[in-house]
Amino acid sequence: MERINLFNQEINYIKDSRVKESLVYMIEKLPDYFFTIPAASTGKYHPEYAQGDGGLLRHSKAAMRIGYELLSNPAIGDKYTDLEKDLMLMGLLLHDGLKLGQPQEKYTRFDHPILMANFIESEANNLKISKEEAKFVADVIKTHMGVWTTDYNGNEVLEKPKTKYQNFVHMCDYLASRKCILLPFDDNNNIIL
């Protein structure tokens, strides 16, 4: 199946055609492993749907869907412009795009938020969105780990979220990783609506 067809639902959450085209471009640039690996090797921090073959793909879709649902609620969504919503949704789908690095390594790269943020900024000239908008997407991705900013050796590697946009993306990723929040997926890795 063509990569883009895996994301028909999610691409249609985006209203701005420039953001939509940029998201499609970045999906095509994701490494092959993104579509097959589990969200986490141990399964310790993610629900069942995010485990096994395609788990990371499903986790990313879940994070974006949670963001879409929250932003559709006027009590939450009215705090953001339509463009900000689209850019945050783009960030949610791509946030773990380089989870094993580039080239692929055996284990999760703790700095994967920085790797993905840098990757988006390095592709800014090829995107339909402006460089400032690409930086916005990169900024929400690089802080998606929230308070978990130190690596396995205790080194402070990642930044904590500071803006309302960064906090929103972290919250959606966090909720998508909770075992008590289960989303139903069909056999084609689409969320059952």
Tab-separated table of C-alpha atoms in Angstrom, residues 19-173:
chain	number	residue	atom	x	y	z
A	19	VAL	CA	0.200	22.325	5.410
A	20	LYS	CA	-1.497	19.307	3.847
A	21	GLU	CA	1.029	19.206	0.971
A	22	SER	CA	3.926	19.666	3.401
A	23	LEU	CA	2.672	16.825	5.582
A	24	VAL	CA	2.379	14.540	2.546
A	25	TYR	CA	5.938	15.458	1.538
A	26	MET	CA	7.287	14.663	5.019
A	27	ILE	CA	5.385	11.361	5.235
A	28	GLU	CA	7.152	10.310	2.032
A	29	LYS	CA	10.490	11.168	3.669
A	30	LEU	CA	9.936	9.025	6.789
A	31	PRO	CA	12.213	5.986	7.110
A	32	ASP	CA	10.715	2.588	6.301
A	33	TYR	CA	10.941	1.431	9.919
A	34	PHE	CA	8.391	4.063	11.003
A	35	PHE	CA	5.672	1.963	9.378
A	36	THR	CA	6.577	-1.352	11.004
A	37	ILE	CA	8.129	-0.974	14.468
A	38	PRO	CA	6.184	-0.879	17.757
A	39	ALA	CA	5.867	2.471	19.541
A	40	ALA	CA	8.249	1.172	22.221
A	41	SER	CA	10.370	-1.944	22.349
A	42	THR	CA	9.164	-3.021	25.799
A	43	GLY	CA	5.491	-2.026	25.549
A	44	LYS	CA	5.861	-0.648	29.068
A	45	TYR	CA	4.711	2.883	28.266
A	46	HIS	CA	2.142	2.410	25.506
A	47	PRO	CA	-1.283	0.776	25.120
A	48	GLU	CA	-1.787	-2.506	23.327
A	49	TYR	CA	-2.679	-0.916	19.984
A	50	ALA	CA	0.763	0.747	19.889
A	51	GLN	CA	2.591	-2.553	20.262
A	52	GLY	CA	3.657	-5.030	17.612
A	53	ASP	CA	3.989	-4.514	13.875
A	54	GLY	CA	2.881	-0.981	12.967
A	55	GLY	CA	2.597	0.143	16.587
A	56	LEU	CA	4.482	3.403	16.049
A	57	LEU	CA	2.301	4.205	13.057
A	58	ARG	CA	-0.849	3.620	15.162
A	59	HIS	CA	0.552	5.623	18.101
A	60	SER	CA	1.246	8.576	15.784
A	61	LYS	CA	-2.254	8.366	14.324
A	62	ALA	CA	-3.708	8.195	17.843
A	63	ALA	CA	-1.771	11.270	18.994
A	64	MET	CA	-3.012	13.206	15.978
A	65	ARG	CA	-6.607	12.025	16.457
A	66	ILE	CA	-6.561	13.035	20.121
A	67	GLY	CA	-5.263	16.452	19.054
A	68	TYR	CA	-7.955	16.734	16.401
A	69	GLU	CA	-10.708	15.839	18.887
A	70	LEU	CA	-9.455	18.338	21.476
A	71	LEU	CA	-9.032	21.122	18.918
A	72	SER	CA	-12.570	20.472	17.637
A	73	ASN	CA	-13.900	21.378	21.089
A	74	PRO	CA	-14.440	25.182	21.102
A	75	ALA	CA	-13.415	25.408	24.779
A	76	ILE	CA	-9.936	24.264	23.715
A	77	GLY	CA	-9.719	24.900	19.984
A	78	ASP	CA	-10.814	28.536	20.074
A	79	LYS	CA	-7.489	29.372	21.754
A	80	TYR	CA	-5.707	28.634	18.460
A	81	THR	CA	-5.965	29.854	14.883
A	82	ASP	CA	-6.840	27.363	12.149
A	83	LEU	CA	-3.243	27.512	10.916
A	84	GLU	CA	-1.829	26.848	14.393
A	85	LYS	CA	-4.162	23.850	14.710
A	86	ASP	CA	-2.993	22.462	11.361
A	87	LEU	CA	0.677	22.928	12.217
A	88	MET	CA	0.255	21.234	15.616
A	89	LEU	CA	-1.573	18.318	13.972
A	90	MET	CA	1.254	18.002	11.449
A	91	GLY	CA	3.716	17.934	14.350
A	92	LEU	CA	1.700	15.258	16.135
A	93	LEU	CA	1.719	12.915	13.167
A	94	LEU	CA	5.461	13.374	12.609
A	95	HIS	CA	6.694	13.674	16.208
A	96	ASP	CA	8.245	10.172	16.389
A	97	GLY	CA	9.261	10.008	12.730
A	98	LEU	CA	12.939	9.369	13.503
A	99	LYS	CA	12.467	7.340	16.680
A	100	LEU	CA	15.326	4.973	15.787
A	101	GLY	CA	17.444	7.697	14.212
A	102	GLN	CA	18.547	8.149	10.637
A	103	PRO	CA	20.137	5.843	9.617
A	104	GLN	CA	18.197	3.334	11.689
A	105	GLU	CA	19.743	2.202	14.954
A	106	LYS	CA	18.773	-0.776	17.085
A	107	TYR	CA	17.172	1.150	19.945
A	108	THR	CA	15.133	4.315	20.424
A	109	ARG	CA	17.246	7.434	20.193
A	110	PHE	CA	16.549	9.506	23.277
A	111	ASP	CA	17.188	12.630	21.215
A	112	HIS	CA	14.680	11.589	18.527
A	113	PRO	CA	12.593	14.751	19.106
A	114	ILE	CA	15.624	16.876	18.206
A	115	LEU	CA	16.475	14.661	15.222
A	116	MET	CA	12.948	15.005	13.816
A	117	ALA	CA	12.794	18.748	14.491
A	118	ASN	CA	16.125	19.249	12.711
A	119	PHE	CA	14.957	17.047	9.832
A	120	ILE	CA	11.865	19.192	9.288
A	121	GLU	CA	13.899	22.402	9.357
A	122	SER	CA	16.425	20.886	6.925
A	123	GLU	CA	13.539	20.166	4.518
A	124	ALA	CA	11.960	23.637	4.922
A	125	ASN	CA	12.936	24.740	1.402
A	126	ASN	CA	11.050	21.752	-0.035
A	127	LEU	CA	7.859	22.380	1.934
A	128	LYS	CA	4.884	24.518	0.907
A	129	ILE	CA	4.759	26.147	4.337
A	130	SER	CA	7.056	29.041	5.216
A	131	LYS	CA	10.324	28.593	7.075
A	132	GLU	CA	8.689	30.177	10.137
A	133	GLU	CA	5.846	27.655	9.943
A	134	ALA	CA	8.326	24.793	9.544
A	135	LYS	CA	10.132	26.091	12.638
A	136	PHE	CA	6.803	26.118	14.505
A	137	VAL	CA	6.307	22.422	13.641
A	138	ALA	CA	9.911	21.648	14.615
A	139	ASP	CA	9.491	23.497	17.929
A	140	VAL	CA	6.403	21.512	18.963
A	141	ILE	CA	8.120	18.249	18.038
A	142	LYS	CA	11.380	18.891	19.874
A	143	THR	CA	9.596	19.253	23.229
A	144	HIS	CA	7.006	16.480	22.851
A	145	MET	CA	8.619	14.390	25.616
A	146	GLY	CA	7.451	16.919	28.218
A	147	VAL	CA	9.193	16.541	31.574
A	148	TRP	CA	11.215	13.504	30.432
A	149	THR	CA	14.281	15.438	29.342
A	150	THR	CA	17.204	13.451	30.763
A	151	ASP	CA	18.790	10.505	28.996
A	152	TYR	CA	19.661	7.133	30.528
A	153	ASN	CA	22.874	8.599	31.957
A	154	GLY	CA	21.106	11.523	33.650
A	155	ASN	CA	22.205	14.094	31.069
A	156	GLU	CA	19.747	16.883	30.295
A	157	VAL	CA	19.242	16.375	26.553
A	158	LEU	CA	15.777	17.661	25.712
A	159	GLU	CA	13.936	20.922	26.335
A	160	LYS	CA	10.720	21.039	28.353
A	161	PRO	CA	7.648	22.545	26.686
A	162	LYS	CA	7.334	26.292	27.243
A	163	THR	CA	4.615	27.528	24.890
A	164	LYS	CA	0.939	26.608	24.819
A	165	TYR	CA	1.593	24.919	21.462
A	166	GLN	CA	4.415	22.768	22.822
A	167	ASN	CA	2.349	21.856	25.879
A	168	PHE	CA	-0.614	20.886	23.700
A	169	VAL	CA	1.473	18.564	21.511
A	170	HIS	CA	3.099	16.988	24.570
A	171	MET	CA	-0.332	16.449	26.162
A	172	CYS	CA	-1.671	14.686	23.050
A	173	ASP	CA	1.408	12.457	22.788
